[in-house]
Amino acid sequence: MSTVPSTTHLALAADAQDLLFREARTANTFTDEPVTDEQIREIYELIKYAPTSMNQQPLRIVLVRGPEARAALVEHMLDNNKPKTASAPLTAILAADLNFHDHLPKLFPHAPEAKDYFADDDYRAESARFNALIQIGYFILGVRAAGLAAGPMNGFDAAGVDKEFFPEGSHTALVVVNIGKPGPDAWYPRSPRLSYDEVVTTV
């Protein structure tokens, strides 16, 4: 039950606020209920509208379903992330496409020279990571909107995952996310959050 007052300045209904934010948690265990390709497609059709600079959309998603791929990924996870990843109904590798600029003629057609802005490899890689991370935040919200729980992790050997899943060298893994219905004892105790006055200043 939401504790939000009935009068609010937010357009989103209180139950949707709870689903996406207040009651949503990072899951550490999952049931064995499968997560279908159709569910992920519907999630993507929502989160593809995340804002990115010059509409570059560098996020790439690898759904790890096969047993051999799952075993390979688990080997690159750290410590407690190994059993969580081994048992989740679905795991996704969220990566940045370092050559996202190849798509800019289609994605940003009103500026034909847009691709040229990213000729420098280091600048392009930084932009790819930054904008993919924005998209990853939206991806987690999309998972929650589907009534599923997400368990995002950065505790993995990124170089090992890149070598295993992106050997061509044009993608780099940023986050690994377990996805499914939360299982028994899925949550750690809720950690405190900073208050509005600790975060927000007006100048």
Coordinates of C-alpha atoms in Angstrom, one line a residue:
M1 CA 0.0 0.0 0.0
S2 CA 1.4 3.4 -1.0
T3 CA 2.2 5.9 1.7
V4 CA 2.0 8.8 -0.8
P5 CA -0.7 11.4 -0.1
S6 CA -3.6 11.3 -2.4
T7 CA -2.8 14.8 -3.6
T8 CA 0.5 14.8 -5.5
H9 CA 2.3 16.8 -8.2
L10 CA 3.3 13.6 -10.0
A11 CA 1.3 12.5 -13.0
L12 CA 2.1 8.8 -12.4
A13 CA -0.5 6.9 -10.3
A14 CA 0.6 6.0 -6.7
D15 CA 0.6 2.2 -7.5
A16 CA 2.8 2.7 -10.5
Q17 CA 5.1 4.9 -8.4
D18 CA 5.4 2.0 -6.0
L19 CA 6.0 -0.6 -8.7
L20 CA 8.8 1.4 -10.4
F21 CA 10.4 3.0 -7.4
R22 CA 9.4 2.7 -3.7
E23 CA 8.6 -1.0 -3.5
A24 CA 11.1 -2.1 -6.3
R25 CA 14.2 -3.8 -5.0
T26 CA 17.4 -5.4 -6.3
A27 CA 16.6 -9.1 -6.3
N28 CA 19.2 -11.7 -5.2
T29 CA 17.1 -14.8 -5.7
F30 CA 14.5 -15.7 -8.3
T31 CA 11.8 -18.3 -8.9
D32 CA 12.2 -20.7 -11.8
E33 CA 9.4 -19.0 -13.7
P34 CA 10.8 -18.3 -17.2
V35 CA 11.3 -14.9 -18.7
T36 CA 10.2 -15.0 -22.3
D37 CA 11.6 -13.3 -25.4
E38 CA 8.2 -11.7 -25.8
Q39 CA 8.5 -10.0 -22.3
I40 CA 12.0 -8.7 -23.2
R41 CA 10.8 -7.4 -26.5
E42 CA 7.9 -5.5 -24.8
I43 CA 10.4 -4.1 -22.3
Y44 CA 12.7 -2.9 -25.1
E45 CA 9.8 -1.3 -26.9
L46 CA 9.4 0.9 -23.8
I47 CA 12.9 1.7 -22.9
K48 CA 14.1 2.4 -26.4
Y49 CA 12.8 5.9 -25.9
A50 CA 15.5 6.7 -23.3
P51 CA 17.3 10.0 -24.1
T52 CA 20.8 9.8 -25.5
S53 CA 23.1 12.4 -26.9
M54 CA 22.4 12.9 -30.6
N55 CA 20.1 9.8 -30.4
Q56 CA 23.2 7.6 -30.5
Q57 CA 21.5 4.6 -28.7
P58 CA 24.7 2.7 -27.9
L59 CA 23.2 0.1 -25.6
R60 CA 23.4 -3.5 -26.8
I61 CA 21.8 -6.4 -25.0
V62 CA 22.9 -10.0 -25.0
L63 CA 20.4 -12.5 -23.5
V64 CA 22.2 -15.4 -22.0
R65 CA 20.0 -18.4 -22.3
G66 CA 22.1 -21.4 -23.4
P67 CA 23.8 -23.6 -20.8
E68 CA 27.2 -23.2 -22.3
A69 CA 26.9 -19.4 -22.5
R70 CA 25.6 -19.3 -18.9
A71 CA 28.4 -21.4 -17.6
A72 CA 31.0 -19.2 -19.4
L73 CA 29.4 -16.0 -17.9
V74 CA 29.3 -17.5 -14.4
E75 CA 33.0 -18.1 -14.6
H76 CA 33.6 -14.3 -15.0
M77 CA 31.3 -13.3 -12.2
L78 CA 32.7 -12.5 -8.8
D79 CA 32.1 -14.2 -5.5
N80 CA 28.4 -14.2 -4.5
N81 CA 27.3 -13.1 -8.0
K82 CA 28.2 -16.6 -9.3
P83 CA 25.3 -18.6 -7.7
K84 CA 22.9 -15.8 -8.4
T85 CA 23.8 -15.7 -12.1
A86 CA 23.8 -19.5 -12.3
S87 CA 20.2 -19.8 -11.0
A88 CA 18.5 -16.8 -12.4
P89 CA 15.8 -17.6 -15.1
L90 CA 17.4 -15.0 -17.4
T91 CA 20.6 -13.0 -17.4
A92 CA 21.3 -10.1 -19.7
I93 CA 24.7 -8.6 -20.5
L94 CA 24.3 -4.9 -21.1
A95 CA 27.0 -3.5 -23.2
A96 CA 28.0 -0.3 -25.1
D97 CA 28.6 -0.4 -28.8
L98 CA 31.8 1.5 -29.3
N99 CA 31.0 1.9 -33.0
F100 CA 27.5 3.3 -32.4
H101 CA 28.4 6.2 -34.8
D102 CA 28.0 3.8 -37.8
H103 CA 24.2 4.1 -37.1
L104 CA 24.1 7.8 -36.8
P105 CA 23.2 8.5 -40.5
K106 CA 19.9 6.7 -39.8
L107 CA 19.4 7.7 -36.2
F108 CA 20.3 11.4 -36.5
P109 CA 19.5 12.1 -40.2
H110 CA 19.0 15.9 -39.9
A111 CA 22.8 16.3 -39.2
P112 CA 24.6 14.3 -41.9
E113 CA 28.0 15.2 -40.4
A114 CA 27.1 13.8 -36.9
K115 CA 29.2 10.7 -37.5
D116 CA 32.3 12.9 -37.9
Y117 CA 31.9 14.2 -34.4
F118 CA 33.1 10.8 -33.1
A119 CA 36.2 10.2 -35.1
D120 CA 38.3 10.2 -32.0
D121 CA 38.3 6.7 -30.5
D122 CA 38.6 7.8 -26.9
Y123 CA 35.9 10.4 -27.1
R124 CA 33.6 8.0 -28.9
A125 CA 34.2 5.2 -26.3
E126 CA 33.5 7.7 -23.4
S127 CA 30.3 8.8 -25.1
A128 CA 29.2 5.2 -25.7
R129 CA 29.6 4.2 -22.1
F130 CA 27.9 7.4 -20.7
N131 CA 24.9 7.1 -22.9
A132 CA 24.5 3.4 -22.6
L133 CA 24.5 3.8 -18.8
I134 CA 21.5 6.2 -19.2
Q135 CA 19.8 3.5 -21.2
I136 CA 20.6 0.9 -18.6
G137 CA 18.7 2.9 -16.0
Y138 CA 15.7 2.9 -18.2
F139 CA 16.2 -0.9 -18.9
I140 CA 15.9 -1.6 -15.1
L141 CA 12.7 0.5 -14.9
G142 CA 11.4 -1.4 -17.9
V143 CA 12.0 -4.7 -16.2
R144 CA 10.1 -3.4 -13.1
A145 CA 7.3 -2.2 -15.4
A146 CA 6.9 -5.7 -16.7
G147 CA 6.3 -7.0 -13.1
L148 CA 9.7 -8.6 -12.9
A149 CA 12.7 -7.9 -10.6
A150 CA 16.2 -6.9 -11.8
G151 CA 19.4 -7.8 -10.1
P152 CA 22.0 -5.5 -11.8
M153 CA 25.7 -6.3 -11.0
N154 CA 29.0 -4.8 -11.9
G155 CA 30.9 -7.4 -9.9
F156 CA 32.4 -9.3 -12.8
D157 CA 35.6 -9.5 -14.8
A158 CA 34.7 -7.1 -17.6
A159 CA 37.8 -7.9 -19.7
G160 CA 36.9 -11.6 -19.5
V161 CA 33.2 -11.0 -20.4
D162 CA 34.3 -8.8 -23.3
K163 CA 36.7 -11.5 -24.6
E164 CA 34.1 -14.2 -24.2
F165 CA 31.1 -12.5 -25.6
F166 CA 32.4 -9.6 -27.7
P167 CA 35.7 -10.9 -29.2
E168 CA 35.5 -8.5 -32.2
G169 CA 36.4 -5.7 -29.7
S170 CA 33.7 -3.2 -30.7
H171 CA 31.5 -3.7 -27.6
T172 CA 32.2 -3.5 -23.9
A173 CA 30.2 -5.0 -21.1
L174 CA 29.0 -2.5 -18.5
V175 CA 26.4 -4.3 -16.3
V176 CA 25.1 -7.9 -16.0
V177 CA 21.5 -8.1 -14.9
N178 CA 19.6 -11.1 -13.6
I179 CA 15.9 -10.9 -14.4
G180 CA 12.9 -12.8 -13.1
K181 CA 10.2 -13.1 -10.5
P182 CA 11.8 -12.7 -7.0
G183 CA 12.4 -15.8 -5.0
P184 CA 12.6 -16.6 -1.3
D185 CA 14.6 -14.1 0.8
A186 CA 15.2 -12.1 -2.4
W187 CA 15.9 -8.8 -0.7
Y188 CA 18.6 -7.4 1.6
P189 CA 17.2 -4.9 4.2
R190 CA 16.4 -1.6 2.6
S191 CA 19.4 0.7 2.9
P192 CA 18.9 4.4 3.8
R193 CA 18.6 7.0 1.1
L194 CA 19.8 10.6 1.3
S195 CA 17.1 13.2 2.0
Y196 CA 16.0 15.8 -0.4
D197 CA 17.9 18.5 1.5
E198 CA 21.1 16.5 1.4
V199 CA 21.0 16.2 -2.4
V200 CA 19.2 19.3 -3.8
T201 CA 20.4 22.9 -3.7
T202 CA 19.1 25.9 -5.4
V203 CA 21.4 28.6 -6.8

